[in-house]
CSV table of C-alpha atoms in Angstrom, one decimal:
chain,number,residue,atom,x,y,z
A,2,MET,CA,0.0,0.0,0.0
A,3,THR,CA,1.3,3.4,-0.9
A,4,LEU,CA,0.6,6.5,1.2
A,5,LYS,CA,-0.6,9.3,-1.0
A,6,VAL,CA,-1.5,12.9,-0.4
A,7,GLY,CA,-3.3,14.1,-3.5
A,8,SER,CA,-1.4,12.5,-6.3
A,9,GLU,CA,2.0,12.5,-4.5
A,10,ASP,CA,3.6,9.5,-2.8
A,11,VAL,CA,4.4,10.6,0.8
A,12,LEU,CA,7.4,8.3,1.2
A,13,THR,CA,8.9,9.6,-2.0
A,14,ARG,CA,8.3,13.2,-0.9
A,15,ILE,CA,10.0,12.5,2.5
A,16,SER,CA,13.0,10.9,0.8
A,17,GLU,CA,13.3,13.9,-1.6
A,18,SER,CA,13.0,16.4,1.2
A,19,ARG,CA,15.7,14.5,3.3
A,20,GLU,CA,18.1,14.5,0.3
A,21,ALA,CA,17.5,18.2,-0.4
A,22,LEU,CA,18.1,19.0,3.3
A,23,GLN,CA,21.4,17.1,3.3
A,24,ILE,CA,22.6,19.0,0.2
A,25,ASN,CA,21.6,22.4,1.7
A,26,LEU,CA,23.3,21.6,5.0
A,27,GLN,CA,26.5,20.6,3.1
A,28,LYS,CA,26.4,23.9,1.2
A,29,LEU,CA,25.9,25.8,4.4
A,30,PHE,CA,28.9,24.3,6.1
A,31,GLN,CA,31.1,24.6,3.0
A,32,GLU,CA,30.4,28.4,2.9
A,33,ASP,CA,32.0,30.9,5.1
A,34,SER,CA,29.0,31.9,7.1
A,35,ALA,CA,29.9,31.1,10.7
A,36,GLY,CA,26.9,33.1,12.1
A,37,GLU,CA,24.4,31.1,10.1
A,38,GLN,CA,26.2,27.9,10.9
A,39,ALA,CA,26.1,28.7,14.6
A,40,LEU,CA,22.3,29.3,14.5
A,41,VAL,CA,21.7,26.0,12.7
A,42,LEU,CA,23.8,24.1,15.2
A,43,LEU,CA,22.1,25.9,18.2
A,44,GLN,CA,18.7,25.0,16.7
A,45,GLY,CA,19.7,21.4,16.4
A,46,ALA,CA,21.2,21.3,20.0
A,47,LEU,CA,18.0,22.8,21.4
A,48,ILE,CA,15.8,20.3,19.6
A,49,VAL,CA,18.0,17.4,21.0
A,50,LEU,CA,17.8,19.0,24.5
A,51,LEU,CA,14.1,19.2,24.2
A,52,GLY,CA,14.0,15.5,23.6
A,53,PHE,CA,16.1,14.9,26.8
A,54,GLY,CA,13.8,17.3,28.8
A,55,THR,CA,16.8,18.8,30.6
A,56,ILE,CA,20.1,20.5,29.9
A,57,PRO,CA,22.9,18.1,31.0
A,58,LEU,CA,25.5,19.5,33.4
A,59,ILE,CA,23.9,23.0,33.6
A,60,GLY,CA,20.3,22.2,34.3
A,61,ASP,CA,20.8,22.6,38.0
A,62,LEU,CA,22.9,25.7,37.3
A,63,LEU,CA,19.9,27.3,35.7
A,64,ASN,CA,17.8,26.7,38.8
A,65,VAL,CA,20.6,27.7,41.2
A,66,VAL,CA,21.9,30.8,39.3
A,67,CYS,CA,19.4,32.0,36.8
A,68,GLY,CA,16.4,31.8,39.0
A,69,PRO,CA,17.8,33.8,41.9
A,70,GLY,CA,19.6,36.1,39.4
A,71,LEU,CA,16.3,37.0,37.8
A,72,ILE,CA,14.8,37.5,41.3
A,73,LEU,CA,17.6,39.8,42.3
A,74,ALA,CA,17.5,41.7,39.0
A,75,GLY,CA,13.7,42.1,39.2
A,76,VAL,CA,13.8,43.3,42.8
A,77,GLY,CA,16.6,45.7,42.0
A,78,LEU,CA,14.8,47.1,39.0
A,79,LEU,CA,11.5,47.4,40.9
A,80,GLY,CA,13.2,49.1,43.8
A,81,THR,CA,15.3,51.4,41.6
A,82,GLY,CA,12.2,52.4,39.5
A,83,ALA,CA,10.2,53.1,42.7
A,84,LEU,CA,12.9,55.3,44.1
A,85,GLU,CA,13.4,57.2,40.9
A,86,LEU,CA,9.7,57.7,40.5
A,87,GLY,CA,9.5,59.0,44.0
A,88,PRO,CA,6.7,58.9,46.5
A,89,LYS,CA,4.9,61.9,44.9
A,90,ASN,CA,4.4,60.0,41.6
A,91,LEU,CA,3.9,56.4,42.9
A,92,THR,CA,0.3,55.1,42.6
A,93,PRO,CA,-1.4,51.7,41.9
A,94,SER,CA,-4.1,53.6,40.0
A,95,LEU,CA,-4.4,53.6,36.2
A,96,ASN,CA,-4.5,57.4,36.4
A,97,PRO,CA,-1.3,59.3,37.1
A,98,VAL,CA,-1.3,61.5,40.2
A,99,GLU,CA,-1.8,65.3,39.8
A,100,ASP,CA,1.3,67.2,38.9
A,101,ASN,CA,3.2,64.1,38.1
A,102,GLU,CA,6.6,64.2,36.6
A,103,LEU,CA,7.6,62.3,33.5
A,104,LYS,CA,10.6,60.1,34.2
A,105,THR,CA,12.7,59.0,31.2
A,106,ASN,CA,16.2,58.3,32.5
A,107,GLY,CA,17.7,55.6,34.8
A,108,ALA,CA,15.4,52.6,35.1
A,109,TYR,CA,12.9,54.4,32.9
A,110,ALA,CA,15.4,54.4,30.0
A,111,LEU,CA,15.3,50.6,30.0
A,112,SER,CA,11.5,50.2,30.3
A,113,ARG,CA,8.6,52.6,30.4
A,114,HIS,CA,7.3,50.6,33.3
A,115,PRO,CA,10.3,49.3,35.3
A,116,LEU,CA,8.2,48.5,38.3
A,117,TYR,CA,6.1,46.1,36.2
A,118,THR,CA,9.3,44.8,34.5
A,119,GLY,CA,10.9,44.1,37.8
A,120,LEU,CA,7.9,42.3,39.1
A,121,LEU,CA,7.8,40.1,35.9
A,122,LEU,CA,11.6,39.4,36.2
A,123,SER,CA,11.4,38.4,39.9
A,124,SER,CA,8.3,36.3,39.3
A,125,THR,CA,10.0,34.5,36.4
A,126,GLY,CA,13.0,33.9,38.6
A,127,LEU,CA,10.8,32.4,41.3
A,128,ALA,CA,9.1,30.1,38.7
A,129,VAL,CA,12.6,29.0,37.4
A,130,THR,CA,14.0,28.5,40.9
A,131,THR,CA,11.0,26.4,42.0
A,132,GLN,CA,10.6,24.6,38.7
A,133,SER,CA,6.9,25.4,38.8
A,134,PHE,CA,4.9,25.2,35.6
A,135,GLN,CA,1.9,26.7,37.5
A,136,ARG,CA,4.0,29.7,38.4
A,137,VAL,CA,5.0,30.1,34.7
A,138,ILE,CA,1.3,30.2,33.8
A,139,ILE,CA,0.8,32.8,36.6
A,140,VAL,CA,3.7,34.9,35.2
A,141,LEU,CA,2.1,34.8,31.7
A,142,LEU,CA,-1.2,35.9,33.2
A,143,LEU,CA,0.6,38.6,35.2
A,144,TYR,CA,2.3,39.8,32.0
A,145,LEU,CA,-1.0,40.1,30.2
A,146,LEU,CA,-2.6,42.0,33.1
A,147,LEU,CA,0.4,44.4,33.5
A,148,ASP,CA,0.6,45.0,29.7
A,149,TYR,CA,-3.1,45.9,29.7
A,150,LYS,CA,-2.7,48.1,32.7
A,151,ALA,CA,0.4,49.8,31.2
A,152,THR,CA,-1.5,50.5,28.0
A,153,LYS,CA,-4.3,52.2,29.9
A,154,GLU,CA,-1.9,54.2,32.0
A,155,GLU,CA,-0.1,55.4,28.9
A,156,GLU,CA,-3.4,56.7,27.4
A,157,ALA,CA,-3.5,59.2,30.3
A,158,LEU,CA,0.3,59.9,30.2
A,159,VAL,CA,0.1,60.8,26.5
A,160,ASP,CA,-2.6,63.4,27.3
A,161,LEU,CA,-0.5,64.8,30.2
A,162,HIS,CA,2.9,64.9,28.7
A,163,PRO,CA,3.4,65.9,25.0
A,164,ALA,CA,6.9,64.3,25.1
A,165,TYR,CA,5.5,60.9,26.0
A,166,ARG,CA,4.9,59.9,22.4
A,167,ALA,CA,8.6,60.3,21.5
A,168,TYR,CA,9.5,58.4,24.7
A,169,GLN,CA,7.1,55.6,23.6
A,170,SER,CA,8.9,55.3,20.3
A,171,THR,CA,12.4,54.9,21.8
A,172,VAL,CA,11.9,52.9,25.0
A,173,PRO,CA,10.1,49.5,25.2
A,174,LYS,CA,6.9,49.2,27.3
A,175,LEU,CA,7.8,46.3,29.5
A,176,LEU,CA,10.6,44.1,28.2
A,177,PRO,CA,14.0,45.9,27.8
A,178,ASP,CA,16.0,45.4,24.6
A,179,PRO,CA,18.9,43.2,25.9
A,180,THR,CA,21.2,44.6,23.2
A,181,LYS,CA,20.8,48.1,24.7
A,182,LEU,CA,20.8,47.0,28.4
A,183,PHE,CA,24.5,47.7,29.2
A,184,THR,CA,24.8,50.9,27.0
A,185,THR,CA,21.7,52.3,28.8
A,186,LEU,CA,23.2,51.5,32.2
A,187,ASP,CA,26.5,53.2,31.3
A,188,ASN,CA,24.7,56.5,30.5
């Protein structure tokens, strides 16, 4: 019995695809494109690790270092953002306080909402440290809520501060651009 999809033999199609992939991989590794080669190798390694379900040798390192590192980074960003915002501007409300001041430097140069970003980082760190899938789901729900809340807050901030639109176009809402992280911290 021959497996067919439409008029094509599935096994023949698979064989042709495998051969074409081999040829394309050989071409890739014969060319001088180290960056692209590294991406393909990394993709393959991640697929293999997905099959294992863990990262040998460093799986525990992720829990021991990355989780607490994210917690510390998140608490640090949350605290720095709160201090820079100051008690006069700090509110849990969607509406900014009267006579609020627009902050665009320090932690606010990394994220327009560093308190939310810090909360998300530390929550993610806790989920990693405790290896809790349920906490990952809660972090995703928290992200959706904070993103919505930030969007609503920004509607009012645009009305209050004419410079806010330009700020929005240069600084990410919640998740900092990792390529700009260290240059922003240096300034």
